[in-house]
Amino acid sequence: MTERSKNPRHPRKAPIIRSRGLSRRTMLRGAVGGTSVALGLPLLDIMLNDNGTALASGGPMPRRLITWFWGNGCAINDPNNGDSGPRFWPASEGPNYEPTAQLAPLFDAGVIQYCSLLSKFDVKSGSEGRRGHHDGCTFFSGHPFVELPADGANYSSKSGGPTVDQVAAAQLGSQTYLPSIQLQVSKRIVTTEGPTLQYLSHKGPDQPLPQIANPQQAWDKLFASFTPDDDPTTPHRLAALDAVAEDAKALQQKVGTADRQRLEAHLASVAQIRSQIAATAPECVQPAQPGETNADIDGQEQLISVNSVMSQLLALAFSCDITRVASVQFTGSVGYTVFNDLGQNLGHHDMTHAGAENERVDAATIYTMARLADFLVALRDMPEGGGNVLDNSCVLVSSDCSTGLTHKTFDQPVIVAGGGGGALVSPGVHYRSQTGENSSDILLACLQTVCPEATQIGGGIGLSNTPLTAILA
Amino acid sequence: MKLRALLLVPVLLLGGCQGDDERGGTGFGGSGETGGTTGGDEEPPVEGEFAEPHIRILLARQYVNAIAELFDDEIAELAAPRADVTLNGFDAIGAGQLSLTDADIDDYERSATAIAAAALASPTALEPYLDCVPSGPDDVDCLSSFVERFGLRAWRRPLEPMELGRWTNVGFTAALDFGEFERGLEFIIAGMLQSPNFIYQIEVGVETGDGSGRRKLTSYELASRMSLFLTDNIPSAALLAAAGAGELDDEAGVREWAATLLADPRARLAFDEYFEELLYLRKLAEIAKDPATYPGWSPYLAESMKVETIALIDDIVWLQDSDFRDILDAEHTFVNDVLAAHYGVAYPGPAGFQKIPVPPGEKRGGIFGHASLLSVLAHVSSTSPTIRGKFIQERMLCFSIPPPPPEVVTDLPSAEEAPTMRDRLELHLVDPVCASCHQVMDPAGLGLENYDGVGRFRTAENGVTLDTQSELDDVPFDGALELGGVLRDKPEFARCTVLNLYRHGAGHVEAPGELAYLDAVEDAFVEDNDYRLRQTLVDLVASEAFRYVGEQD
């Protein structure tokens, strides 16, 4: 997270105004407030093949991978029975399952057909190094987490490997302006137990990716960061970055192995920023800067508004092909979000550790699913080709445990939503594993929707090379 | 009280909380037993070894302060560095292990660009670095001289010829392109502030060759480490010159310079920041409190609470230069009007924070009677004896508490079934699976139950009179003042005070080889310095644990 937005004097970059590439012949020139402005157009029918299923140039439609997280699991079916499982799953399996109360918001929003449910999987990557929440967070990477020995200091852990979104970004990232983006909704997260809990997206153990919690900053990063092509400072900014890279390489010769790797990451990021500065803005209509900043009102978070704005920004960013990979941390692992909108007054994590609060935990889960529905609707309502952005996206949704009360990493709530560009089964199905299959199988299937050539994900005990075919078309 | 038969057969978490002979710095296995691979390429150091040196990302406030030092406060307002990330309880440890990301590099680029533009626009900012009058945009010598002088301060060391040439070239190309000498300076500044030589505190050292396997930090590296630790800022020109002249090569010279740095007013600010981090007070204004339970809560009140605690520590360490342990049981404190009202005491006026006796009849004394700690170590709408107790053990006594055993149902009865926290937490202390660790944590917090979730005094909870007689590691106490007295007498407190300072100052959890030297610093703290912190900071910086690093892997 940056504090840039707190500084009113920080210079803004020029807004997007350019077009590029073969499909960008059609440009409208208009006047906005007296200034000549070039408006690009989102993907036009003219750019598509006859079926609207691929680009006229022969390339495939862009596909996106999104991870979406909420902390602390679900309510338990029976607070007096630790093995009674989470309140989440329909009784029936297969397509057209009947939505439970928890899934009703998705049904009501008209997106339930996009959602596959995956029950009774085992987060095998969490079975090494057992520690509540830390282990469940490994769902998103398939790697056991790395413990930092405390030895009289505070316990911390970090991610054992890249999360699935970053595996995808490593492959897809060079095709878009931003390789990926990380967003955060609730600010009430835990920062004292290390990156595993604090961040949803990781490039590796030492690279947790900072999250943007302020929608204005997200807007800035996505839509207002382009350098105009005719900016005379550009060649010198690039030259400075090249010199920075030389400095980094020289330093690599002097330091130990771990630092060499850190500087390698530094160099990779310098190269990425270099390419972003040199990039021409993609064709897009720049949305207005949102007014929402995720500031509290009377000490209360505005989760519905923040989630809504972030969802719309992402939908537009995907439509503009600014990025194809995103992660959204709706609430934090062990987080203390207070669901004011439900009239609650307990921190989320604390609430999940009181059997007497089980109904409130359930209400919070239902509310969370309503926010997920808002996100899926934003994607669905963004037209694209013959369909919409949700048709061409894979949204992987889960938590850090099955129920907060038990900390179990068996039977975590999992939804895979979207059409995956045709790669995901439609309509969605409820697949109930009979053998406690590895949750990393789900990761691999999702990864394959954007990287068809991927053959494995995760590591160690969490590794999978068997994608879950039940959700693949 | 209903016991819930929910526990699976516990797979034994080896160790639990036993082994309490080994408290403190040598630590206790903690959750290490439960596996998880140790990080990356590093094995933990073996007996006697020093920790491997690391390059350390400047902390956000150090970056901002550096810009102020290089230019001025106004330009520093444009500095917008990466946010710190905590590992093992300290941002400095995170800064020594984590890698920078695309977003971070982007932030640094924007920040440096803004700073450079502002420096150019300022009539005075560039003066310290420009000792020539440029003859035109192609005046290479003048550009080079600028790079050399700016680089010495910004990178905290003399530049190598390759570096000098590299950055002069950047400036030269830009100056020619724009036809203005100053534009060359602008890109030199922006670029050099993005260099790893600015962004990181470089600690590589040179081999000692004495068979110890240690490396000695170079004079310039040590100057930076001292200055950043003691003042949260890059070395002054004078300190750099002293480093160049060899004044930091021996312990005596280091002692003298440490004392000089501690006399700098910025040292007080640096340690205010340190204690805010240590005591989890930084984010106090942003934590969630239930308005129905605590109607008076506001960000302004929270900030006031933070200032109270920092003011007490600041007074003891810097103004009185007295026994540091007085922070635990001082019977005076500092309040503003809002805080006085919160405590229900009269505000003496006229303005700002004023020294008063602690609120009477409430067993208060020291930081555990402060609303700040009592609020941050609590839940949204209640106290948390477990969190308070865990803080005391981990943050004050450096005793790590292992995680809850896997598969345990962590459920507690409701207020209807159990009116006081002591009742609700009884299961923690009765069930053997829970008790081994909770008996170490909960009692310390239960003795503070007279102070609610925002630190106000109360004698009852849900209509039941509170019993706050409790114990810390079997030593009885009741209330904040007595808790402070118990902590004061525990040798682990002094030890942990030193270890925490080291973790922040050196950017890593102490390695076994460093402990012997830190033992000596602890001894000095206790026996020679009468628990005065300022002198102990000098001893810490002069210690070989601070001036040496381990082998590179």
mmCIF file of N, CA and C in Angstrom, chain A residues 242-317:
data_model
loop_
_atom_site.group_PDB
_atom_site.id
_atom_site.type_symbol
_atom_site.label_atom_id
_atom_site.label_comp_id
_atom_site.label_asym_id
_atom_site.label_seq_id
_atom_site.Cartn_x
_atom_site.Cartn_y
_atom_site.Cartn_z
ATOM 1 N N ASP A 242 17.919 2.381 -16.340
ATOM 2 C CA ASP A 242 19.003 1.519 -16.821
ATOM 3 C C ASP A 242 20.227 1.639 -15.927
ATOM 4 N N ALA A 243 20.525 2.855 -15.512
ATOM 5 C CA ALA A 243 21.667 3.047 -14.618
ATOM 6 C C ALA A 243 21.393 2.405 -13.262
ATOM 7 N N VAL A 244 20.154 2.491 -12.808
ATOM 8 C CA VAL A 244 19.773 1.819 -11.558
ATOM 9 C C VAL A 244 20.022 0.319 -11.685
ATOM 10 N N ALA A 245 19.657 -0.229 -12.831
ATOM 11 C CA ALA A 245 19.871 -1.662 -13.056
ATOM 12 C C ALA A 245 21.358 -1.992 -13.018
ATOM 13 N N GLU A 246 22.168 -1.119 -13.576
ATOM 14 C CA GLU A 246 23.627 -1.353 -13.522
ATOM 15 C C GLU A 246 24.114 -1.343 -12.083
ATOM 16 N N ASP A 247 23.612 -0.403 -11.310
ATOM 17 C CA ASP A 247 23.991 -0.352 -9.891
ATOM 18 C C ASP A 247 23.596 -1.660 -9.199
ATOM 19 N N ALA A 248 22.395 -2.143 -9.510
ATOM 20 C CA ALA A 248 21.908 -3.359 -8.846
ATOM 21 C C ALA A 248 22.759 -4.564 -9.226
ATOM 22 N N LYS A 249 23.111 -4.642 -10.475
ATOM 23 C CA LYS A 249 23.939 -5.777 -10.906
ATOM 24 C C LYS A 249 25.311 -5.725 -10.248
ATOM 25 N N ALA A 250 25.852 -4.536 -10.133
ATOM 26 C CA ALA A 250 27.158 -4.413 -9.477
ATOM 27 C C ALA A 250 27.051 -4.844 -8.015
ATOM 28 N N LEU A 251 25.978 -4.464 -7.369
ATOM 29 C CA LEU A 251 25.795 -4.828 -5.969
ATOM 30 C C LEU A 251 25.619 -6.331 -5.801
ATOM 31 N N GLN A 252 24.994 -6.964 -6.790
ATOM 32 C CA GLN A 252 24.803 -8.408 -6.720
ATOM 33 C C GLN A 252 26.120 -9.156 -6.577
ATOM 34 N N GLN A 253 27.178 -8.580 -7.131
ATOM 35 C CA GLN A 253 28.476 -9.249 -7.068
ATOM 36 C C GLN A 253 29.067 -9.244 -5.672
ATOM 37 N N LYS A 254 28.519 -8.404 -4.818
ATOM 38 C CA LYS A 254 29.158 -8.223 -3.522
ATOM 39 C C LYS A 254 28.411 -8.885 -2.370
ATOM 40 N N VAL A 255 27.181 -9.316 -2.659
ATOM 41 C CA VAL A 255 26.333 -9.763 -1.547
ATOM 42 C C VAL A 255 26.169 -11.281 -1.569
ATOM 43 N N GLY A 256 25.519 -11.813 -0.534
ATOM 44 C CA GLY A 256 25.282 -13.239 -0.421
ATOM 45 C C GLY A 256 24.125 -13.706 -1.305
ATOM 46 N N THR A 257 23.897 -15.007 -1.245
ATOM 47 C CA THR A 257 22.917 -15.631 -2.141
ATOM 48 C C THR A 257 21.522 -15.057 -1.977
ATOM 49 N N ALA A 258 21.082 -14.960 -0.738
ATOM 50 C CA ALA A 258 19.715 -14.482 -0.513
ATOM 51 C C ALA A 258 19.549 -13.066 -1.056
ATOM 52 N N ASP A 259 20.539 -12.228 -0.821
ATOM 53 C CA ASP A 259 20.453 -10.857 -1.308
ATOM 54 C C ASP A 259 20.553 -10.792 -2.823
ATOM 55 N N ARG A 260 21.294 -11.701 -3.408
ATOM 56 C CA ARG A 260 21.358 -11.723 -4.871
ATOM 57 C C ARG A 260 19.970 -11.968 -5.440
ATOM 58 N N GLN A 261 19.242 -12.865 -4.785
ATOM 59 C CA GLN A 261 17.879 -13.152 -5.250
ATOM 60 C C GLN A 261 16.983 -11.948 -5.046
ATOM 61 N N ARG A 262 17.162 -11.275 -3.931
ATOM 62 C CA ARG A 262 16.344 -10.080 -3.694
ATOM 63 C C ARG A 262 16.635 -9.018 -4.746
ATOM 64 N N LEU A 263 17.892 -8.892 -5.109
ATOM 65 C CA LEU A 263 18.250 -7.897 -6.117
ATOM 66 C C LEU A 263 17.786 -8.345 -7.499
ATOM 67 N N GLU A 264 17.695 -9.644 -7.700
ATOM 68 C CA GLU A 264 17.147 -10.141 -8.962
ATOM 69 C C GLU A 264 15.689 -9.725 -9.074
ATOM 70 N N ALA A 265 14.955 -9.844 -7.961
ATOM 71 C CA ALA A 265 13.565 -9.393 -7.950
ATOM 72 C C ALA A 265 13.503 -7.884 -8.193
ATOM 73 N N HIS A 266 14.428 -7.167 -7.579
ATOM 74 C CA HIS A 266 14.496 -5.714 -7.773
ATOM 75 C C HIS A 266 14.702 -5.394 -9.246
ATOM 76 N N LEU A 267 15.620 -6.119 -9.880
ATOM 77 C CA LEU A 267 15.900 -5.907 -11.301
ATOM 78 C C LEU A 267 14.683 -6.229 -12.154
ATOM 79 N N ALA A 268 13.997 -7.313 -11.812
ATOM 80 C CA ALA A 268 12.800 -7.671 -12.579
ATOM 81 C C ALA A 268 11.756 -6.566 -12.474
ATOM 82 N N SER A 269 11.609 -6.009 -11.304
ATOM 83 C CA SER A 269 10.639 -4.931 -11.138
ATOM 84 C C SER A 269 11.077 -3.671 -11.863
ATOM 85 N N VAL A 270 12.364 -3.383 -11.854
ATOM 86 C CA VAL A 270 12.855 -2.226 -12.605
ATOM 87 C C VAL A 270 12.525 -2.406 -14.081
ATOM 88 N N ALA A 271 12.729 -3.618 -14.593
ATOM 89 C CA ALA A 271 12.413 -3.886 -16.000
ATOM 90 C C ALA A 271 10.926 -3.704 -16.259
ATOM 91 N N GLN A 272 10.121 -4.133 -15.320
ATOM 92 C CA GLN A 272 8.676 -4.010 -15.494
ATOM 93 C C GLN A 272 8.255 -2.546 -15.510
ATOM 94 N N ILE A 273 8.771 -1.762 -14.568
ATOM 95 C CA ILE A 273 8.398 -0.348 -14.510
ATOM 96 C C ILE A 273 8.913 0.365 -15.748
ATOM 97 N N ARG A 274 10.085 -0.045 -16.187
ATOM 98 C CA ARG A 274 10.635 0.519 -17.409
ATOM 99 C C ARG A 274 9.664 0.301 -18.570
ATOM 100 N N SER A 275 9.128 -0.915 -18.657
ATOM 101 C CA SER A 275 8.219 -1.200 -19.767
ATOM 102 C C SER A 275 6.908 -0.452 -19.600
ATOM 103 N N GLN A 276 6.521 -0.207 -18.359
ATOM 104 C CA GLN A 276 5.284 0.542 -18.149
ATOM 105 C C GLN A 276 5.447 2.000 -18.546
ATOM 106 N N ILE A 277 6.609 2.556 -18.246
ATOM 107 C CA ILE A 277 6.843 3.949 -18.634
ATOM 108 C C ILE A 277 6.863 4.073 -20.148
ATOM 109 N N ALA A 278 7.461 3.067 -20.784
ATOM 110 C CA ALA A 278 7.593 3.124 -22.240
ATOM 111 C C ALA A 278 6.308 2.736 -22.947
ATOM 112 N N ALA A 279 5.351 2.180 -22.194
ATOM 113 C CA ALA A 279 4.152 1.642 -22.839
ATOM 114 C C ALA A 279 3.251 2.743 -23.343
ATOM 115 N N THR A 280 2.581 2.433 -24.404
ATOM 116 C CA THR A 280 1.528 3.314 -24.879
ATOM 117 C C THR A 280 0.249 2.899 -24.187
ATOM 118 N N ALA A 281 -0.573 3.865 -23.873
ATOM 119 C CA ALA A 281 -1.822 3.532 -23.198
ATOM 120 C C ALA A 281 -2.670 2.652 -24.108
ATOM 121 N N PRO A 282 -3.301 1.646 -23.535
ATOM 122 C CA PRO A 282 -4.209 0.862 -24.359
ATOM 123 C C PRO A 282 -5.457 1.668 -24.642
ATOM 124 N N GLU A 283 -6.226 1.172 -25.531
ATOM 125 C CA GLU A 283 -7.433 1.856 -25.902
ATOM 126 C C GLU A 283 -8.448 1.721 -24.784
ATOM 127 N N CYS A 284 -8.932 2.804 -24.285
ATOM 128 C CA CYS A 284 -9.864 2.709 -23.167
ATOM 129 C C CYS A 284 -10.508 4.058 -22.941
ATOM 130 N N VAL A 285 -11.713 4.010 -22.435
ATOM 131 C CA VAL A 285 -12.333 5.236 -21.953
ATOM 132 C C VAL A 285 -11.953 5.376 -20.492
ATOM 133 N N GLN A 286 -11.284 6.446 -20.161
ATOM 134 C CA GLN A 286 -10.883 6.606 -18.771
ATOM 135 C C GLN A 286 -12.097 6.895 -17.909
ATOM 136 N N PRO A 287 -12.354 6.054 -16.929
ATOM 137 C CA PRO A 287 -13.493 6.333 -16.058
ATOM 138 C C PRO A 287 -13.177 7.520 -15.154
ATOM 139 N N ALA A 288 -14.205 8.147 -14.665
ATOM 140 C CA ALA A 288 -14.018 9.251 -13.734
ATOM 141 C C ALA A 288 -13.376 8.742 -12.450
ATOM 142 N N GLN A 289 -12.573 9.593 -11.841
ATOM 143 C CA GLN A 289 -11.953 9.214 -10.576
ATOM 144 C C GLN A 289 -13.046 9.002 -9.532
ATOM 145 N N PRO A 290 -13.014 7.873 -8.820
ATOM 146 C CA PRO A 290 -14.060 7.641 -7.825
ATOM 147 C C PRO A 290 -13.901 8.574 -6.628
ATOM 148 N N GLY A 291 -15.005 8.881 -5.988
ATOM 149 C CA GLY A 291 -14.956 9.679 -4.774
ATOM 150 C C GLY A 291 -14.617 8.840 -3.554
ATOM 151 N N GLU A 292 -14.873 7.545 -3.628
ATOM 152 C CA GLU A 292 -14.659 6.650 -2.486
ATOM 153 C C GLU A 292 -13.164 6.467 -2.219
ATOM 154 N N THR A 293 -12.779 6.659 -0.957
ATOM 155 C CA THR A 293 -11.373 6.483 -0.590
ATOM 156 C C THR A 293 -11.182 5.402 0.462
ATOM 157 N N ASN A 294 -12.266 4.735 0.857
ATOM 158 C CA ASN A 294 -12.229 3.733 1.924
ATOM 159 C C ASN A 294 -11.940 4.385 3.282
ATOM 160 N N ALA A 295 -12.348 5.643 3.428
ATOM 161 C CA ALA A 295 -12.268 6.260 4.747
ATOM 162 C C ALA A 295 -13.467 5.812 5.574
ATOM 163 N N ASP A 296 -13.268 5.662 6.851
ATOM 164 C CA ASP A 296 -14.363 5.255 7.725
ATOM 165 C C ASP A 296 -15.296 6.431 7.973
ATOM 166 N N ILE A 297 -16.545 6.117 8.234
ATOM 167 C CA ILE A 297 -17.499 7.141 8.653
ATOM 168 C C ILE A 297 -17.917 6.785 10.071
ATOM 169 N N ASP A 298 -17.645 7.684 11.008
ATOM 170 C CA ASP A 298 -17.921 7.415 12.428
ATOM 171 C C ASP A 298 -17.292 6.095 12.862
ATOM 172 N N GLY A 299 -16.076 5.876 12.446
ATOM 173 C CA GLY A 299 -15.362 4.676 12.864
ATOM 174 C C GLY A 299 -15.834 3.411 12.189
ATOM 175 N N GLN A 300 -16.692 3.509 11.192
ATOM 176 C CA GLN A 300 -17.238 2.324 10.543
ATOM 177 C C GLN A 300 -16.792 2.239 9.088
ATOM 178 N N GLU A 301 -16.409 1.047 8.692
ATOM 179 C CA GLU A 301 -15.992 0.844 7.311
ATOM 180 C C GLU A 301 -17.214 0.867 6.383
ATOM 181 N N GLN A 302 -16.990 1.265 5.158
ATOM 182 C CA GLN A 302 -18.054 1.322 4.152
ATOM 183 C C GLN A 302 -17.823 0.206 3.138
ATOM 184 N N LEU A 303 -18.021 -1.028 3.608
ATOM 185 C CA LEU A 303 -17.600 -2.181 2.805
ATOM 186 C C LEU A 303 -18.384 -2.306 1.504
ATOM 187 N N ILE A 304 -19.666 -2.024 1.549
ATOM 188 C CA ILE A 304 -20.479 -2.204 0.338
ATOM 189 C C ILE A 304 -20.010 -1.242 -0.746
ATOM 190 N N SER A 305 -19.815 -0.004 -0.360
ATOM 191 C CA SER A 305 -19.406 0.991 -1.343
ATOM 192 C C SER A 305 -18.008 0.702 -1.881
ATOM 193 N N VAL A 306 -17.087 0.398 -0.996
ATOM 194 C CA VAL A 306 -15.716 0.157 -1.432
ATOM 195 C C VAL A 306 -15.673 -1.058 -2.365
ATOM 196 N N ASN A 307 -16.345 -2.115 -1.965
ATOM 197 C CA ASN A 307 -16.361 -3.327 -2.781
ATOM 198 C C ASN A 307 -16.977 -3.049 -4.152
ATOM 199 N N SER A 308 -18.029 -2.249 -4.142
ATOM 200 C CA SER A 308 -18.699 -1.939 -5.401
ATOM 201 C C SER A 308 -17.782 -1.152 -6.337
ATOM 202 N N VAL A 309 -17.132 -0.144 -5.801
ATOM 203 C CA VAL A 309 -16.251 0.679 -6.636
ATOM 204 C C VAL A 309 -15.076 -0.148 -7.155
ATOM 205 N N MET A 310 -14.480 -0.922 -6.272
ATOM 206 C CA MET A 310 -13.343 -1.757 -6.689
ATOM 207 C C MET A 310 -13.779 -2.732 -7.778
ATOM 208 N N SER A 311 -14.990 -3.285 -7.629
ATOM 209 C CA SER A 311 -15.488 -4.244 -8.616
ATOM 210 C C SER A 311 -15.644 -3.581 -9.970
ATOM 211 N N GLN A 312 -16.178 -2.384 -9.972
ATOM 212 C CA GLN A 312 -16.381 -1.690 -11.246
ATOM 213 C C GLN A 312 -15.046 -1.312 -11.888
ATOM 214 N N LEU A 313 -14.110 -0.895 -11.059
ATOM 215 C CA LEU A 313 -12.794 -0.548 -11.604
ATOM 216 C C LEU A 313 -12.139 -1.766 -12.241
ATOM 217 N N LEU A 314 -12.262 -2.901 -11.565
ATOM 218 C CA LEU A 314 -11.651 -4.113 -12.119
ATOM 219 C C LEU A 314 -12.323 -4.511 -13.423
ATOM 220 N N ALA A 315 -13.653 -4.437 -13.437
ATOM 221 C CA ALA A 315 -14.375 -4.826 -14.653
ATOM 222 C C ALA A 315 -13.920 -3.971 -15.829
ATOM 223 N N LEU A 316 -13.775 -2.692 -15.575
ATOM 224 C CA LEU A 316 -13.351 -1.800 -16.647
ATOM 225 C C LEU A 316 -11.890 -2.053 -17.015
ATOM 226 N N ALA A 317 -11.068 -2.314 -16.022
ATOM 227 C CA ALA A 317 -9.660 -2.592 -16.306
ATOM 228 C C ALA A 317 -9.513 -3.839 -17.162
#
